[in-house]
XYZ file of C-alpha atoms in Angstrom:
534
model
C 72.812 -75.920 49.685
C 71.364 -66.642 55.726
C 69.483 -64.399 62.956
C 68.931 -61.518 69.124
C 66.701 -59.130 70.263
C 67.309 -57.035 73.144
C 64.042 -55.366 74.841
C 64.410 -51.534 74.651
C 63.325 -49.221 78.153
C 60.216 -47.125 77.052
C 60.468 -44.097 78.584
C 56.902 -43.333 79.118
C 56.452 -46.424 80.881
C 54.785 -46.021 84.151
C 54.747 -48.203 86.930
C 51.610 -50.733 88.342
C 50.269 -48.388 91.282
C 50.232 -45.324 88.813
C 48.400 -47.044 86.332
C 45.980 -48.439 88.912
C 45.614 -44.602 90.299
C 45.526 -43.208 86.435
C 43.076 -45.352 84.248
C 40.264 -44.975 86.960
C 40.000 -41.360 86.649
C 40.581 -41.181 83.133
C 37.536 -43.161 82.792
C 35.246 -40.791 85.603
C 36.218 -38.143 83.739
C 34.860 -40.004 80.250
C 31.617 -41.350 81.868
C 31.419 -37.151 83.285
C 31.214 -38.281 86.366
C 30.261 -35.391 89.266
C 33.058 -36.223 91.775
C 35.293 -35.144 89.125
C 33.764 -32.172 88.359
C 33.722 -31.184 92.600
C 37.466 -31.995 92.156
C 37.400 -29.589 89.028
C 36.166 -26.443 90.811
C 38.767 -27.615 93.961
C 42.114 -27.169 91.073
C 40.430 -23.970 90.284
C 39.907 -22.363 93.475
C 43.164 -23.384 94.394
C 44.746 -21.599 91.146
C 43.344 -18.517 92.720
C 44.966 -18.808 95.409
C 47.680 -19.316 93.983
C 47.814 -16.179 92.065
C 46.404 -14.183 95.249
C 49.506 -15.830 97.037
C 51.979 -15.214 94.258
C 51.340 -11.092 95.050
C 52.673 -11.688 98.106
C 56.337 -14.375 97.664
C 57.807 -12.220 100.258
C 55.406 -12.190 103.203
C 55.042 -16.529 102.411
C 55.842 -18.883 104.957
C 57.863 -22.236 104.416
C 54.632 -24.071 104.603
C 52.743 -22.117 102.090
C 55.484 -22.508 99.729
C 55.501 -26.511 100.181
C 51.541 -26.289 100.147
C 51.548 -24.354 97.023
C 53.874 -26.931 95.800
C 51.732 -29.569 96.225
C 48.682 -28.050 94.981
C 50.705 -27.433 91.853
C 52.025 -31.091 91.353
C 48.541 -32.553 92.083
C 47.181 -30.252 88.540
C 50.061 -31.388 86.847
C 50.129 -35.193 87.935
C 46.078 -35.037 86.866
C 46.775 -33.106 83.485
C 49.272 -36.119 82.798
C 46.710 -38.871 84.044
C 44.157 -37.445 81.339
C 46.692 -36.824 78.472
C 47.725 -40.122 78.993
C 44.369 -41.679 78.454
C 43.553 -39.977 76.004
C 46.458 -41.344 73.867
C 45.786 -44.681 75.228
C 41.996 -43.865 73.340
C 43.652 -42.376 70.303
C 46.047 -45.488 69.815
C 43.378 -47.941 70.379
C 41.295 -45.940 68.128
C 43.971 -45.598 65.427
C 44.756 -49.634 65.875
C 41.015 -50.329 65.155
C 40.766 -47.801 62.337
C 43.888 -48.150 60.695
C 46.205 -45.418 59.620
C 43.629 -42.994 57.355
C 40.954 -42.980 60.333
C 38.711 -45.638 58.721
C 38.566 -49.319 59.675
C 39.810 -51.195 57.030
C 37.552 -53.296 54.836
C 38.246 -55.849 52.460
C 37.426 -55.136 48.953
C 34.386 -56.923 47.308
C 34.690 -59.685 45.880
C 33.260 -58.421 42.541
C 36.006 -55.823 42.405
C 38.313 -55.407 39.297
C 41.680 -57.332 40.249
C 43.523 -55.794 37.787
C 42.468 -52.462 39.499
C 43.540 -54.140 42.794
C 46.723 -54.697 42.354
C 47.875 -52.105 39.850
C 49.160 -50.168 42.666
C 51.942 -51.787 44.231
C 52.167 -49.126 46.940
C 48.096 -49.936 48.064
C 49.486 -53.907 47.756
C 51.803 -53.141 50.311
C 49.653 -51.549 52.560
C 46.348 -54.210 52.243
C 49.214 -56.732 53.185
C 49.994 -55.043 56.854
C 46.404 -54.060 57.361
C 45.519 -57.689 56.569
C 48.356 -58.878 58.730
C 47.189 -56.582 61.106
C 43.283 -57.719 61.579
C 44.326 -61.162 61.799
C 46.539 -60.545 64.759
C 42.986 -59.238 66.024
C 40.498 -60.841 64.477
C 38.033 -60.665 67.108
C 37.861 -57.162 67.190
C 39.121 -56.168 64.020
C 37.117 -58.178 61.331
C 34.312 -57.107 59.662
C 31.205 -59.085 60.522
C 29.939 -60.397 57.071
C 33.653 -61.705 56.429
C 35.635 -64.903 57.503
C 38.811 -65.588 58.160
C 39.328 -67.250 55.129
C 38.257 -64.384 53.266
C 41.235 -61.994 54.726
C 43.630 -65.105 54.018
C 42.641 -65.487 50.506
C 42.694 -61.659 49.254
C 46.237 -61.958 51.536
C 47.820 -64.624 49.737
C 46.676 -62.676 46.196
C 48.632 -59.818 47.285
C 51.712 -61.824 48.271
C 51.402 -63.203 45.218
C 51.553 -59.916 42.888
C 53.924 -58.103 45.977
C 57.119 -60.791 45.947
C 56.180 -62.857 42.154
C 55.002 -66.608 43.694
C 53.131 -68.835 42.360
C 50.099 -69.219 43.987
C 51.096 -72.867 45.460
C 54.342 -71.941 46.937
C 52.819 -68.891 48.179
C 50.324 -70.968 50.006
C 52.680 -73.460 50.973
C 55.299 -71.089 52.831
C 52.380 -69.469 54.488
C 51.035 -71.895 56.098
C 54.854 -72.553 57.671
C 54.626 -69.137 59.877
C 52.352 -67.380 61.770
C 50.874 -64.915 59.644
C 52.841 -61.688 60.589
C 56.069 -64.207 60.826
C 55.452 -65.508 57.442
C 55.385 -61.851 55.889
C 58.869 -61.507 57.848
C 60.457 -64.376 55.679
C 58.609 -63.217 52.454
C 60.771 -60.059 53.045
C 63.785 -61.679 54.245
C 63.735 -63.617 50.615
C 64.040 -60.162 48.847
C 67.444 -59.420 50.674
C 70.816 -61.217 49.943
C 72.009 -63.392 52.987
C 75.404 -62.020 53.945
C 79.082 -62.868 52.084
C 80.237 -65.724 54.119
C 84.034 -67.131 54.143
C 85.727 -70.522 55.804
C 89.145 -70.358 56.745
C 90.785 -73.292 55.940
C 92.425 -75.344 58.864
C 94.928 -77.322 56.659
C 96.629 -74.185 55.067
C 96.292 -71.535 57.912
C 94.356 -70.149 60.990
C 91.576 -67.974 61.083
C 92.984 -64.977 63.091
C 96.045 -65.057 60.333
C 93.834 -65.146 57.471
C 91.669 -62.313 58.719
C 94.516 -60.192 59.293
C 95.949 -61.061 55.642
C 92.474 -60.183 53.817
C 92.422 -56.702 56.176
C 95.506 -55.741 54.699
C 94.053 -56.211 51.391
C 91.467 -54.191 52.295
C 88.720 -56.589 52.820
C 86.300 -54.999 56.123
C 85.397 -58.336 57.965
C 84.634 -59.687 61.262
C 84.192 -63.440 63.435
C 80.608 -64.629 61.674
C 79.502 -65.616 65.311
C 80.159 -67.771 68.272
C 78.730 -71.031 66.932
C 81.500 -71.074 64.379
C 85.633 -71.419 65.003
C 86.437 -70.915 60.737
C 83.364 -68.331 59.682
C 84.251 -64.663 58.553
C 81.464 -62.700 57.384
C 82.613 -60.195 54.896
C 80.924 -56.395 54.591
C 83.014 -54.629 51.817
C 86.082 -55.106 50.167
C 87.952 -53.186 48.131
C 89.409 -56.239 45.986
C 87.336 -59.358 44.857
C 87.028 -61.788 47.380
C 87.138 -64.942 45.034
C 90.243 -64.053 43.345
C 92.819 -63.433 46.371
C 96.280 -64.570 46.661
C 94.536 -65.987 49.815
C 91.736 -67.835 48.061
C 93.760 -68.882 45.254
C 96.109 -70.504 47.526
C 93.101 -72.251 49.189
C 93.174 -70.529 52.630
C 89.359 -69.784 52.695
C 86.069 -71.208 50.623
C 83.467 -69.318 49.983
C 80.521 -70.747 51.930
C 77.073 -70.109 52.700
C 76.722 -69.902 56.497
C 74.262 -72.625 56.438
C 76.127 -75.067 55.260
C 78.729 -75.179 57.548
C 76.050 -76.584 59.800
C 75.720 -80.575 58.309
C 79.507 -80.851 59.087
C 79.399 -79.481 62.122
C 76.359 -82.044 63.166
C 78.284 -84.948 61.146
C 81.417 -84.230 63.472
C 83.548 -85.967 61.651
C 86.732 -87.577 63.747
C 90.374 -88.688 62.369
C 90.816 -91.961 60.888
C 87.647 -92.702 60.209
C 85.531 -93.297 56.373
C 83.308 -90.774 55.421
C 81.216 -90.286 52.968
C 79.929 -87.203 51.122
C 76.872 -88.550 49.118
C 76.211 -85.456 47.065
C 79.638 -83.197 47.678
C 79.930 -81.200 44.769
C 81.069 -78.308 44.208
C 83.188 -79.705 47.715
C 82.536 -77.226 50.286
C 81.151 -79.564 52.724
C 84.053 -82.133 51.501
C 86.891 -79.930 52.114
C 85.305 -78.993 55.594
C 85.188 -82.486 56.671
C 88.565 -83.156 55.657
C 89.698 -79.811 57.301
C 87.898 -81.725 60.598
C 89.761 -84.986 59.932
C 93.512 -82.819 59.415
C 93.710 -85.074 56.245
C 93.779 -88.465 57.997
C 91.223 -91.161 57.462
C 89.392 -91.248 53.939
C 86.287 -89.208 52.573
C 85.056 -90.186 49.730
C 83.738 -87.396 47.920
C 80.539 -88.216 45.651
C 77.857 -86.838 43.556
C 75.707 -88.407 40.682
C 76.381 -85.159 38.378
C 79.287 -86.114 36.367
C 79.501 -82.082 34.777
C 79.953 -81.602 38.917
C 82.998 -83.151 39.356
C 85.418 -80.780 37.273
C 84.571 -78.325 40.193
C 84.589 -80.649 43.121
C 88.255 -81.964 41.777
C 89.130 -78.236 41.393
C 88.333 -77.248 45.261
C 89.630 -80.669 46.785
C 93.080 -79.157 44.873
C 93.104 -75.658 46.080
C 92.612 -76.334 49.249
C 94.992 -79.166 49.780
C 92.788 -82.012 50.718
C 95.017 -85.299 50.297
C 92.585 -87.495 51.884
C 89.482 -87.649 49.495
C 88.394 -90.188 46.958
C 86.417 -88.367 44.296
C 83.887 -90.920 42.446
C 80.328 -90.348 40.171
C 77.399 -92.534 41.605
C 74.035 -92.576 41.677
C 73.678 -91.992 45.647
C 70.793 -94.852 45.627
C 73.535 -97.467 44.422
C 75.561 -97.106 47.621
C 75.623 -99.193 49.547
C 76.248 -102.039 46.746
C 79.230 -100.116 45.571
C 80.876 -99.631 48.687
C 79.866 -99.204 52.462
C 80.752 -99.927 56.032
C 81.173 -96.246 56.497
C 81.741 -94.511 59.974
C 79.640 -91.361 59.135
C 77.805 -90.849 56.328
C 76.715 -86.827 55.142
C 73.631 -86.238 52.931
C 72.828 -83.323 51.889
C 69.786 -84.156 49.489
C 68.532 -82.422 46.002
C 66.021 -80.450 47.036
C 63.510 -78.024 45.768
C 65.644 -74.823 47.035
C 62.922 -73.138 49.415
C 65.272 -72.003 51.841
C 67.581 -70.348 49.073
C 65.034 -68.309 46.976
C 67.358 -65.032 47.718
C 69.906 -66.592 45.903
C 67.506 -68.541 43.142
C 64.415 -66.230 42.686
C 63.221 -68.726 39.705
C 61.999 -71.324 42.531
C 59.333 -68.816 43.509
C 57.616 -69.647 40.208
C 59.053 -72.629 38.985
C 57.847 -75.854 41.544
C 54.938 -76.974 41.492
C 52.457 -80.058 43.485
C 54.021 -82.505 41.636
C 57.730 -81.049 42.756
C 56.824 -81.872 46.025
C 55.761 -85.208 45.479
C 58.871 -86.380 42.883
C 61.788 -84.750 45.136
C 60.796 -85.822 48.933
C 60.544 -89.655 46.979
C 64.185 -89.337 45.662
C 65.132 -87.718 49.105
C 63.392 -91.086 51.238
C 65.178 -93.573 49.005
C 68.939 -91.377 49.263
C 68.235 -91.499 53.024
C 67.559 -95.234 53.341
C 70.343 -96.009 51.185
C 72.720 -93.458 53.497
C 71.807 -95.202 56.317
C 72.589 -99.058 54.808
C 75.731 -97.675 54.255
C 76.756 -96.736 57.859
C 78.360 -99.620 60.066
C 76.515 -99.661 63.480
C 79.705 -101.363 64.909
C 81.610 -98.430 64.200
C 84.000 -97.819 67.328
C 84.125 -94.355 66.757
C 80.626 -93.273 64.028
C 77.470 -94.684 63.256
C 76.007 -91.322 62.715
C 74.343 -89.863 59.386
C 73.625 -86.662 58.682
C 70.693 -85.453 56.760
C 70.199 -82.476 55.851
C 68.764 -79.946 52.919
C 68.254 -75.988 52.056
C 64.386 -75.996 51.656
C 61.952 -75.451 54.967
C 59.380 -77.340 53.228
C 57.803 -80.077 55.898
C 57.037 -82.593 52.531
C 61.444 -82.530 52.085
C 62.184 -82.592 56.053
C 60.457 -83.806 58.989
C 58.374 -86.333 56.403
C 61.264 -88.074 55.057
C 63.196 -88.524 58.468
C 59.990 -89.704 59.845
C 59.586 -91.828 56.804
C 63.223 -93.540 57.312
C 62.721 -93.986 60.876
C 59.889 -96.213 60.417
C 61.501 -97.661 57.995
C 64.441 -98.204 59.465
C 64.055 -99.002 63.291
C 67.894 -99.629 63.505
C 68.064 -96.008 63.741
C 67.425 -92.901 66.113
C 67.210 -89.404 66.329
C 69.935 -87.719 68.394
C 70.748 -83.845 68.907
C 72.626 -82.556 66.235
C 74.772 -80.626 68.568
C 73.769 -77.436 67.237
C 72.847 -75.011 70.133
C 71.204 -72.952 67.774
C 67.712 -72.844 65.361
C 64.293 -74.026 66.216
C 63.073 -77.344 66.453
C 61.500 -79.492 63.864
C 57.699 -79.700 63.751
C 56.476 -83.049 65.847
C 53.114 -82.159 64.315
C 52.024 -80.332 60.811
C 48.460 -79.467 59.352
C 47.002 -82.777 61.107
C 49.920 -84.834 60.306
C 51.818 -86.161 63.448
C 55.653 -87.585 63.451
C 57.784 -89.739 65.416
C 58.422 -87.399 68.731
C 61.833 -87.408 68.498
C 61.528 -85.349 65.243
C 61.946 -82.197 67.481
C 66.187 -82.807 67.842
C 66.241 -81.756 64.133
C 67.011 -78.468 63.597
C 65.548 -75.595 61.094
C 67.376 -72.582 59.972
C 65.647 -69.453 58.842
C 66.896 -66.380 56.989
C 64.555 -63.702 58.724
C 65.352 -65.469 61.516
C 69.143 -66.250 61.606
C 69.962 -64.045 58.895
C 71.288 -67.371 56.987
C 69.870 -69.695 54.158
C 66.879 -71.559 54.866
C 68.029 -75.040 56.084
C 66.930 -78.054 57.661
C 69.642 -80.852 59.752
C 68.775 -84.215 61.610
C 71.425 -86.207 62.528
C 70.545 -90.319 63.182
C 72.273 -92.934 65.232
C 72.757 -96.478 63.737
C 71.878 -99.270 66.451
C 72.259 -102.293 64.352
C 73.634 -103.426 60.747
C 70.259 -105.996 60.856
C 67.198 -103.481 61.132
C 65.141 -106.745 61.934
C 67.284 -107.306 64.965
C 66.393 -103.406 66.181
C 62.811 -104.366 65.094
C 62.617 -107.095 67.981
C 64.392 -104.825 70.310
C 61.897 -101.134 69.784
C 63.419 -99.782 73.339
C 66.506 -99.643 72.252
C 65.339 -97.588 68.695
C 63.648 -95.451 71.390
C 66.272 -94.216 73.517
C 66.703 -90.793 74.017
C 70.283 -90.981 75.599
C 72.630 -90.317 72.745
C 75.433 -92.773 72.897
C 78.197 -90.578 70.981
C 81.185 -89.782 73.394
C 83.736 -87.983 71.135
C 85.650 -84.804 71.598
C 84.294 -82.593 69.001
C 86.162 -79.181 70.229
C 88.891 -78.320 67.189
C 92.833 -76.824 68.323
C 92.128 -74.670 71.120
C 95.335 -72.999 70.238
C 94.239 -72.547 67.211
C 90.408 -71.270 67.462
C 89.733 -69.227 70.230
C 86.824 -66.672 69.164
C 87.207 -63.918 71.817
C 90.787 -63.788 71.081
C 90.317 -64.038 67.522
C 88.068 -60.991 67.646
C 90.599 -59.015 69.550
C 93.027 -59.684 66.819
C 90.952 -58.746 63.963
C 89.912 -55.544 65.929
C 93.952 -54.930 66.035
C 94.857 -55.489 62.685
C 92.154 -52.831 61.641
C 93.242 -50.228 63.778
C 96.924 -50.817 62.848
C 95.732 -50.617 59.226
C 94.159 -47.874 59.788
C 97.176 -46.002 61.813
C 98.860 -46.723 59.148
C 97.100 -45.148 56.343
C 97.028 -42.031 58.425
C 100.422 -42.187 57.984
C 100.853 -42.676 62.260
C 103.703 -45.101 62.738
C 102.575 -48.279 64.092
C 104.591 -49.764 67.445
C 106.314 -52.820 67.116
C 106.724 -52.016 63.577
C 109.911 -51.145 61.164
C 110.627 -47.571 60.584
């Protein structure tokens, strides 16, 4: 279970001694100030000069000439200055105003709501003028009104504008700043981009991409984190029913979850286990990782699942999986001694409400209370399962598609004092903000900032959340009497995570891709191609 800003020259930027000469007289000439008015009449006897010296070009000296010059870029340099500030005034004006001229003012609180918000276009625009005077509070508010006041008649109009519930709507807000949280309100409206995996055991990524460009697919490299991602703009054939995908060369994946497997790292040889796989894009990655070696042992409680999972494992020529139907809280009685275990919990679905609109409606308190408890005993049990003494593992891998704090940084901070035989380590990921050490009052184990959270107005992928724990010790009372060890920050894991360099190589991958399109192209144009038949 889908964002680089570059700052942008203004070109009526000025630089620091302008200003400093500028904003002074602007302000003189505001106040009325005398000196400016001497320097008034000055520029005025000088334009008659000027037009008493323009008679008379011909008879002018050189130095006349340059001192007419000047005289002439002093009026204009001043004209400037006082333009200037007075659309410094107008902007600030405007900004404390608002767009129609009038500072904006709540509505009473005995107004009709049903009048309120039966204008979607005035819902809209209270939501950025409410956005906008708490980014300013201080000089924006109105004096009889709180903070609280703007923030409630804001979260009414998210409400009505984008169809939450009032909880959720509350709940995601209080994640973001408040212009930041209106950015991933609109970011939910939009579908995250179509996403594609090229499959390692069946073919390379530069071949594939060439093969679904002939078909007419438009594509490109998804981005630099990933060696297998292809992000797909247009096609002119459907993606899921290829020769390509049919033969299992690609999966169609969500962006974000390539991300547990990449944190999991799985090496060859070793056990792994999938605790909730289906419908297997996550297993089929990992054995991709693994080139079919080792065993992964491909799980997930929902039995009408597995029909899919089996299907996927199939088409994409995994040999190496064990496909079974458990309860993920009954490992690890059933089996265990695992090198790397992947969870990737049930979980309410706040990161994928592009995909899932219903979850804007449909969770409530008691959601949040029933699904973080399943996700804390699925974690404890994931990390039983794990052998510490692993030559090569240890690890597990938690992760989930909600950016709820209840479903993430509470549950890992629940297992690791629950379990002190584990850590925190980086999840490798050199992407996506940190977890929150610290939410509404409520403070976690430090090392809660190596997890990772993934946002879709931010990385223009599903909302997602990834830690990744060490295991220290099969006895968690043996950790217990050693805390400094539980407490390291060093992470221990040595292991060559970098895939075929023959085979992945983004920068020449793109370079390919960009060829195959223009040869495509040449081609359709009827221009013959070199290199190729006649």
């Amino acid at each position: 279970m889908a964002s680089d800003d570059e700052p942008q020259d203004d070109e009526f930027d000025m630089d620091a001694d302008s200003d400093q000469d500028l904003f002074p007289k602007a302000t003189d000439d505001f106040l009325g100030s005398s000196g400016e008015e001497e320097e008034d009449e000055d520029l005025e006897e000088d334009d008659s000069d000027d037009v008493d010296d323009s008679d008379n070009d011909n008879m002018s000296a050189g130095p006349l000439d340059e001192k007419k010059a000047r005289k002439i870029e002093a009026r204009r340099a001043k004209q400037e200055a006082l333009a200037e500030a007075e659309l410094k005034d107008a902007a600030l004006q405007t900004n404390i105003a608002g767009e129609d001229g009038e500072r904006f003012e709540l509505p009473d609180e005995e107004a009709n709501e049903d009048e309120l918000l039966g204008d979607i276009t005035k819902v809209n625009h209270r939501i950025k003028e409410i956005v906008n005077v708490l980014n300013d509070f201080k000089n924006l508010r109105q004096p009889d009104r709180s903070r609280q006041d703007y923030v409630d008649r804001l979260l009414k109009d998210i409400c009505h504008y984008y169809g939450y519930s009032a909880f959720l709507a509350e709940k995601l807000f209080n994640l973001f700043p408040v212009a930041e949280s209106i950015e991933f309100f609109e970011a939910n409206e939009v579908p995250r981009p179509v996403t594609i995996r090229a499959n390692t055991l069946r073919t390379r990524r530069r071949d594939l991409a060439q093969a679904l460009i002939n078909r007419g697919v438009n594509l490109d490299p998804l981005g630099k984190w990933t060696k297998v991602g292809l992000q797909v703009f247009d096609s002119s054939v459907p993606i899921g029913a290829t020769p390509e995908y049919l033969a299992g060369h690609y999966m169609l994946q969500a962006a974000s979850s390539f991300l547990p497997v990449m944190a999991l790292a799985p090496q060859p040889n070793e056990r792994v286990l999938d605790m909730a796989s289906a419908p297997g894009g996550k297993t089929t990655y990992i054995a991709a990782l693994q080139k079919n070696t080792g065993t992964v042992f491909a799980n997930d409680a929902n039995k009408d699942r597995l029909k899919s999972l089996t299907a996927n494992i199939h088409r994409m020529g995994v040999k190496n999986a064990v496909v079974c139907n458990y309860d993920g809280r009954e490992f690890p009685k059933v089996i265990g001694g695992f090198d790397r275990v992947l969870l990737d919990a049930p979980c309410s679905g706040t990161g994928v409400i592009s995909k899932d609109p219903s979850v804007k409606v449909n969770k409530t308190d008691k959601d949040f209370i029933d699904i973080p408890r399943l996700q804390k005993e699925l974690l404890l049990c994931a990390i039983d399962s794990v052998d510490a003494k692993s030559k090569t593992g240890g690890y597990i891998v938690y992760s989930t598609c909600s950016v709820t704090v209840d479903e993430n940084e509470a549950v890992v901070d629940y297992a690791l004092k629950k379990r002190p035989n584990v850590k925190l380590v980086s999840t490798t990921l050199d992407f996506g903000r940190e977890g929150f050490p610290s939410y509404r009052g409520k403070s976690f184990h430090p090392s809660v900032k190596l997890t990772r959270r993934f946002y879709p107005h931010v990385h223009n992928m599903d909302g997602f959340f990834v830690a990744k724990f060490k295991k220290l010790s099969n006895k968690w009372d043996e950790a217990k009497d050693k805390p400094e060890a539980a407490s390291d920050d060093v992470d221990m894991e040595q292991e060559d995570q970098e895939e075929d360099q023959t085979t992945f190589n983004d920068d020449e991958d793109a370079a390919l891709i960009q060829e195959s399109k223009v040869k495509l192209l040449k081609k359709r144009k009827g221009i013959k191609v070199k290199g190729s038949s006649a």
